[in-house]
PDB file of C-alpha atoms in Angstrom:
ATOM      1  CA  UNK A  26       0.000   0.000   0.000  1.00 68.00           C
ATOM      2  CA  UNK A  27       2.013   2.889  -1.351  1.00 63.00           C
ATOM      3  CA  UNK A  28       1.585   6.014   0.775  1.00 78.00           C
ATOM      4  CA  UNK A  29      -1.758   4.913   2.239  1.00 82.00           C
ATOM      5  CA  UNK A  30      -2.531   6.560   5.583  1.00 83.00           C
ATOM      6  CA  UNK A  31      -5.127   4.333   7.227  1.00 80.00           C
ATOM      7  CA  UNK A  32      -5.836   6.954   9.915  1.00 83.00           C
ATOM      8  CA  UNK A  33      -6.945   9.461   7.245  1.00 85.00           C
ATOM      9  CA  UNK A  34      -9.158   6.854   5.609  1.00 83.00           C
ATOM     10  CA  UNK A  35     -10.642   6.054   9.009  1.00 80.00           C
ATOM     11  CA  UNK A  36     -11.514   9.739   9.537  1.00 83.00           C
ATOM     12  CA  UNK A  37     -13.144   9.987   6.099  1.00 82.00           C
ATOM     13  CA  UNK A  38     -15.253   6.924   6.879  1.00 82.00           C
ATOM     14  CA  UNK A  39     -16.323   7.903  10.396  1.00 79.00           C
ATOM     15  CA  UNK A  40     -19.300   5.779  11.388  1.00 78.00           C
ATOM     16  CA  UNK A  41     -18.995   3.422   8.431  1.00 79.00           C
ATOM     17  CA  UNK A  42     -20.226  -0.127   8.694  1.00 80.00           C
ATOM     18  CA  UNK A  43     -17.968  -3.145   8.301  1.00 83.00           C
ATOM     19  CA  UNK A  44     -19.532  -3.784   4.897  1.00 82.00           C
ATOM     20  CA  UNK A  45     -18.642  -0.252   3.789  1.00 82.00           C
ATOM     21  CA  UNK A  46     -15.042  -0.708   4.965  1.00 85.00           C
ATOM     22  CA  UNK A  47     -14.809  -3.981   3.059  1.00 88.00           C
ATOM     23  CA  UNK A  48     -16.299  -2.364  -0.058  1.00 87.00           C
ATOM     24  CA  UNK A  49     -13.723   0.458   0.037  1.00 88.00           C
ATOM     25  CA  UNK A  50     -10.843  -2.016   0.304  1.00 89.00           C
ATOM     26  CA  UNK A  51     -12.278  -4.112  -2.526  1.00 91.00           C
ATOM     27  CA  UNK A  52     -12.803  -1.064  -4.755  1.00 90.00           C
ATOM     28  CA  UNK A  53      -9.285   0.233  -4.104  1.00 91.00           C
ATOM     29  CA  UNK A  54      -7.882  -3.170  -5.027  1.00 92.00           C
ATOM     30  CA  UNK A  55      -9.968  -3.280  -8.192  1.00 92.00           C
ATOM     31  CA  UNK A  56      -8.679   0.136  -9.289  1.00 91.00           C
ATOM     32  CA  UNK A  57      -5.104  -1.135  -8.930  1.00 91.00           C
ATOM     33  CA  UNK A  58      -5.896  -4.378 -10.777  1.00 92.00           C
ATOM     34  CA  UNK A  59      -7.525  -2.539 -13.674  1.00 92.00           C
ATOM     35  CA  UNK A  60      -4.284  -0.629 -14.159  1.00 92.00           C
ATOM     36  CA  UNK A  61      -2.246  -3.841 -13.781  1.00 93.00           C
ATOM     37  CA  UNK A  62      -0.536  -2.640 -10.598  1.00 92.00           C
ATOM     38  CA  UNK A  63       0.439  -4.902  -7.718  1.00 89.00           C
ATOM     39  CA  UNK A  64       0.223  -2.178  -5.032  1.00 90.00           C
ATOM     40  CA  UNK A  65      -2.771  -0.128  -3.949  1.00 91.00           C
ATOM     41  CA  UNK A  66      -2.084   3.610  -3.726  1.00 91.00           C
ATOM     42  CA  UNK A  67      -3.467   6.457  -1.651  1.00 89.00           C
ATOM     43  CA  UNK A  68      -5.314   7.673  -4.751  1.00 90.00           C
ATOM     44  CA  UNK A  69      -6.987   4.262  -5.193  1.00 90.00           C
ATOM     45  CA  UNK A  70      -8.341   4.494  -1.651  1.00 90.00           C
ATOM     46  CA  UNK A  71      -9.471   8.104  -2.078  1.00 88.00           C
ATOM     47  CA  UNK A  72     -11.446   7.217  -5.203  1.00 88.00           C
ATOM     48  CA  UNK A  73     -12.895   4.135  -3.510  1.00 88.00           C
ATOM     49  CA  UNK A  74     -13.983   6.111  -0.441  1.00 86.00           C
ATOM     50  CA  UNK A  75     -15.688   8.649  -2.714  1.00 83.00           C
ATOM     51  CA  UNK A  76     -17.481   5.910  -4.594  1.00 83.00           C
ATOM     52  CA  UNK A  77     -18.602   3.883  -1.579  1.00 81.00           C
ATOM     53  CA  UNK A  78     -19.324   6.708   0.844  1.00 76.00           C
ATOM     54  CA  UNK A  79     -21.336   8.989  -1.421  1.00 69.00           C
ATOM     55  CA  UNK A  80     -22.285  12.027   0.550  1.00 49.00           C
ATOM     56  CA  UNK A  81     -25.927  12.764   0.985  1.00 46.00           C
ATOM     57  CA  UNK A  82     -27.076  16.311   0.387  1.00 43.00           C
ATOM     58  CA  UNK A  83     -28.307  18.209   3.429  1.00 48.00           C
ATOM     59  CA  UNK A  84     -31.780  18.407   1.894  1.00 52.00           C
ATOM     60  CA  UNK A  85     -32.036  14.633   1.413  1.00 54.00           C
ATOM     61  CA  UNK A  86     -30.629  13.929   4.844  1.00 62.00           C
ATOM     62  CA  UNK A  87     -32.912  16.393   6.634  1.00 64.00           C
ATOM     63  CA  UNK A  88     -36.027  14.984   4.955  1.00 64.00           C
ATOM     64  CA  UNK A  89     -34.916  11.469   5.863  1.00 62.00           C
ATOM     65  CA  UNK A  90     -34.249  12.468   9.474  1.00 64.00           C
ATOM     66  CA  UNK A  91     -37.658  14.145   9.744  1.00 66.00           C
ATOM     67  CA  UNK A  92     -39.462  11.083   8.411  1.00 64.00           C
ATOM     68  CA  UNK A  93     -37.621   8.761  10.807  1.00 60.00           C
ATOM     69  CA  UNK A  94     -37.236  11.006  13.855  1.00 59.00           C
ATOM     70  CA  UNK A  95     -40.175   9.524  15.727  1.00 55.00           C
ATOM     71  CA  UNK A  96     -38.720   6.010  15.589  1.00 54.00           C
ATOM     72  CA  UNK A  97     -35.164   6.759  16.756  1.00 53.00           C
ATOM     73  CA  UNK A  98     -33.031   9.138  18.708  1.00 53.00           C
ATOM     74  CA  UNK A  99     -29.324   9.922  18.522  1.00 56.00           C
ATOM     75  CA  UNK A 100     -26.987  10.029  15.526  1.00 57.00           C
ATOM     76  CA  UNK A 101     -27.813   8.136  12.367  1.00 55.00           C
ATOM     77  CA  UNK A 102     -26.112   4.783  11.904  1.00 60.00           C
ATOM     78  CA  UNK A 103     -24.189   3.823   8.759  1.00 60.00           C
ATOM     79  CA  UNK A 104     -27.263   1.876   7.620  1.00 58.00           C
ATOM     80  CA  UNK A 105     -29.503   4.924   7.904  1.00 58.00           C
ATOM     81  CA  UNK A 106     -27.004   7.167   6.078  1.00 58.00           C
ATOM     82  CA  UNK A 107     -26.820   4.553   3.332  1.00 57.00           C
ATOM     83  CA  UNK A 108     -30.615   4.286   3.099  1.00 59.00           C
ATOM     84  CA  UNK A 109     -30.980   8.061   2.895  1.00 56.00           C
ATOM     85  CA  UNK A 110     -28.882   8.095  -0.269  1.00 56.00           C
ATOM     86  CA  UNK A 111     -31.399   5.985  -2.177  1.00 56.00           C
ATOM     87  CA  UNK A 112     -34.103   7.807  -4.121  1.00 54.00           C
ATOM     88  CA  UNK A 113     -37.657   7.096  -3.066  1.00 50.00           C
ATOM     89  CA  UNK A 114     -40.103   5.223  -5.316  1.00 44.00           C
ATOM     90  CA  UNK A 115     -41.706   8.491  -6.415  1.00 40.00           C
ATOM     91  CA  UNK A 116     -38.464   9.537  -8.117  1.00 47.00           C
ATOM     92  CA  UNK A 117     -38.190   6.368 -10.218  1.00 47.00           C
ATOM     93  CA  UNK A 118     -38.901   6.976 -13.891  1.00 44.00           C
ATOM     94  CA  UNK A 119     -38.300   4.382 -16.648  1.00 44.00           C
ATOM     95  CA  UNK A 120     -35.421   5.289 -18.941  1.00 43.00           C
ATOM     96  CA  UNK A 121     -34.119   8.074 -16.726  1.00 41.00           C
ATOM     97  CA  UNK A 122     -30.436   8.118 -15.827  1.00 41.00           C
ATOM     98  CA  UNK A 123     -29.516   9.616 -12.472  1.00 43.00           C
ATOM     99  CA  UNK A 124     -26.116  11.205 -12.071  1.00 40.00           C
ATOM    100  CA  UNK A 125     -24.998  10.911  -8.454  1.00 42.00           C
ATOM    101  CA  UNK A 126     -21.645  12.523  -7.761  1.00 44.00           C
ATOM    102  CA  UNK A 127     -20.224  11.408 -11.086  1.00 46.00           C
ATOM    103  CA  UNK A 128     -21.750   7.925 -11.086  1.00 48.00           C
ATOM    104  CA  UNK A 129     -24.156   7.247 -13.902  1.00 49.00           C
ATOM    105  CA  UNK A 130     -26.817   4.699 -13.030  1.00 51.00           C
ATOM    106  CA  UNK A 131     -28.475   3.009 -16.019  1.00 57.00           C
ATOM    107  CA  UNK A 132     -32.163   2.108 -15.827  1.00 61.00           C
ATOM    108  CA  UNK A 133     -32.913  -1.377 -14.510  1.00 61.00           C
ATOM    109  CA  UNK A 134     -32.950  -4.151 -17.072  1.00 61.00           C
ATOM    110  CA  UNK A 135     -29.590  -3.312 -18.645  1.00 51.00           C
TER     111      UNK A 135
END
């Protein structure tokens, strides 16, 4: 792991679940493999963290918190942050591509 500072990655992923940590490590490794490298770099991890830990806009997060505030108290868990990033059923439209922080999601069925 060339120049990888695990403490910095830990700070960027504060509150992440074990599955999210595993996904970041897997993604970083895949980036290195795609470029036929045997070592994972700091940049590989930074890209992987950005891909796995997509930030939720304040608007989306506040509406999610309001709709779930009666059922829980305290900070949101990694699961709840993850769930807040998904669009609700009302936003699903056939053939529409959503661009989320540089990730293009094709419609289902492709």
